[in-house]
Amino acid sequence: RRKRPKMPKLNANDAKKVQNTEPVHGGAFELLPAGSYLARLRSVEARQSTNGHPQWSIQWEELHDFDHERYAGRQFMDLNLPQAKMPASYTKGPDKWEKYQGMCRGRLAAFFDALGYTADSDTDEMIGERCIIQVGVRTIQNGARAGEKTNQVNGIEEFDADKYGDAGGDGDEDNF
């Protein structure tokens, strides 16, 4: 007969602390107040949107406000990539399609501009770069979390030390 591996168990001290703690269901991080935050680019992943269109899924980390407070967690942003051809399933007409494609190109231009790169840059080179993200709060419309509030990155801009000062609080705007 095979011996089963020992399953993990909390030590008595940790078990007592956990037992006396209010359960947290869902996300462990509190919502950020809407506003601007200094953030570092963590990753850019190419994927398909829920509609099957190409997009980049972007993660930001090391979030700081301008009172030198650091916030736990990450923020997320999806950028839809422009498409060469209007899909047959698009029903709003070519004028609205082109307007939408212009918005997609503009959001990508803002992404590259905010991080100090050009549109022909490899996103791998950009990992670790900092910029300002504008975070909002929205209500999730569908799915298992429908009705819950969540943060959303609404825009990004270049970090300008002259405008924002020393956000890291250490006399060096490059170190936060």
mmCIF file with all atom_site columns, N, CA and C in Angstrom, residues 46-55:
data_model
loop_
_atom_site.group_PDB
_atom_site.id
_atom_site.type_symbol
_atom_site.label_atom_id
_atom_site.label_alt_id
_atom_site.label_comp_id
_atom_site.label_asym_id
_atom_site.label_entity_id
_atom_site.label_seq_id
_atom_site.pdbx_PDB_ins_code
_atom_site.Cartn_x
_atom_site.Cartn_y
_atom_site.Cartn_z
_atom_site.occupancy
_atom_site.B_iso_or_equiv
_atom_site.pdbx_formal_charge
_atom_site.auth_seq_id
_atom_site.auth_comp_id
_atom_site.auth_asym_id
_atom_site.auth_atom_id
_atom_site.pdbx_PDB_model_num
ATOM 1  N N  . ALA A 1 46 ? 0.225   39.537 -25.276 1.00 0.00 ? 46 ALA A N  1
ATOM 2  C CA . ALA A 1 46 ? -0.658  39.519 -26.435 1.00 0.00 ? 46 ALA A CA 1
ATOM 3  C C  . ALA A 1 46 ? -1.703  38.428 -26.220 1.00 0.00 ? 46 ALA A C  1
ATOM 4  N N  . ARG A 1 47 ? -2.967  38.763 -26.479 1.00 0.00 ? 47 ARG A N  1
ATOM 5  C CA . ARG A 1 47 ? -4.040  37.777 -26.329 1.00 0.00 ? 47 ARG A CA 1
ATOM 6  C C  . ARG A 1 47 ? -5.223  38.196 -27.189 1.00 0.00 ? 47 ARG A C  1
ATOM 7  N N  . GLN A 1 48 ? -6.288  37.430 -27.107 1.00 0.00 ? 48 GLN A N  1
ATOM 8  C CA . GLN A 1 48 ? -7.519  37.729 -27.827 1.00 0.00 ? 48 GLN A CA 1
ATOM 9  C C  . GLN A 1 48 ? -8.539  38.282 -26.837 1.00 0.00 ? 48 GLN A C  1
ATOM 10 N N  . SER A 1 49 ? -9.296  39.300 -27.250 1.00 0.00 ? 49 SER A N  1
ATOM 11 C CA . SER A 1 49 ? -10.370 39.836 -26.414 1.00 0.00 ? 49 SER A CA 1
ATOM 12 C C  . SER A 1 49 ? -11.503 38.816 -26.351 1.00 0.00 ? 49 SER A C  1
ATOM 13 N N  . THR A 1 50 ? -12.485 39.086 -25.524 1.00 0.00 ? 50 THR A N  1
ATOM 14 C CA . THR A 1 50 ? -13.641 38.187 -25.433 1.00 0.00 ? 50 THR A CA 1
ATOM 15 C C  . THR A 1 50 ? -14.382 38.109 -26.765 1.00 0.00 ? 50 THR A C  1
ATOM 16 N N  . ASN A 1 51 ? -14.226 39.120 -27.626 1.00 0.00 ? 51 ASN A N  1
ATOM 17 C CA . ASN A 1 51 ? -14.833 39.112 -28.960 1.00 0.00 ? 51 ASN A CA 1
ATOM 18 C C  . ASN A 1 51 ? -13.918 38.476 -30.004 1.00 0.00 ? 51 ASN A C  1
ATOM 19 N N  . GLY A 1 52 ? -12.753 37.997 -29.575 1.00 0.00 ? 52 GLY A N  1
ATOM 20 C CA . GLY A 1 52 ? -11.830 37.356 -30.498 1.00 0.00 ? 52 GLY A CA 1
ATOM 21 C C  . GLY A 1 52 ? -10.904 38.305 -31.230 1.00 0.00 ? 52 GLY A C  1
ATOM 22 N N  . HIS A 1 53 ? -10.845 39.565 -30.808 1.00 0.00 ? 53 HIS A N  1
ATOM 23 C CA . HIS A 1 53 ? -9.982  40.548 -31.462 1.00 0.00 ? 53 HIS A CA 1
ATOM 24 C C  . HIS A 1 53 ? -8.637  40.620 -30.749 1.00 0.00 ? 53 HIS A C  1
ATOM 25 N N  . PRO A 1 54 ? -7.570  40.977 -31.465 1.00 0.00 ? 54 PRO A N  1
ATOM 26 C CA . PRO A 1 54 ? -6.247  41.048 -30.819 1.00 0.00 ? 54 PRO A CA 1
ATOM 27 C C  . PRO A 1 54 ? -6.151  42.223 -29.852 1.00 0.00 ? 54 PRO A C  1
ATOM 28 N N  . GLN A 1 55 ? -5.518  41.961 -28.709 1.00 0.00 ? 55 GLN A N  1
ATOM 29 C CA . GLN A 1 55 ? -5.314  43.020 -27.728 1.00 0.00 ? 55 GLN A CA 1
ATOM 30 C C  . GLN A 1 55 ? -4.061  42.725 -26.915 1.00 0.00 ? 55 GLN A C  1
#
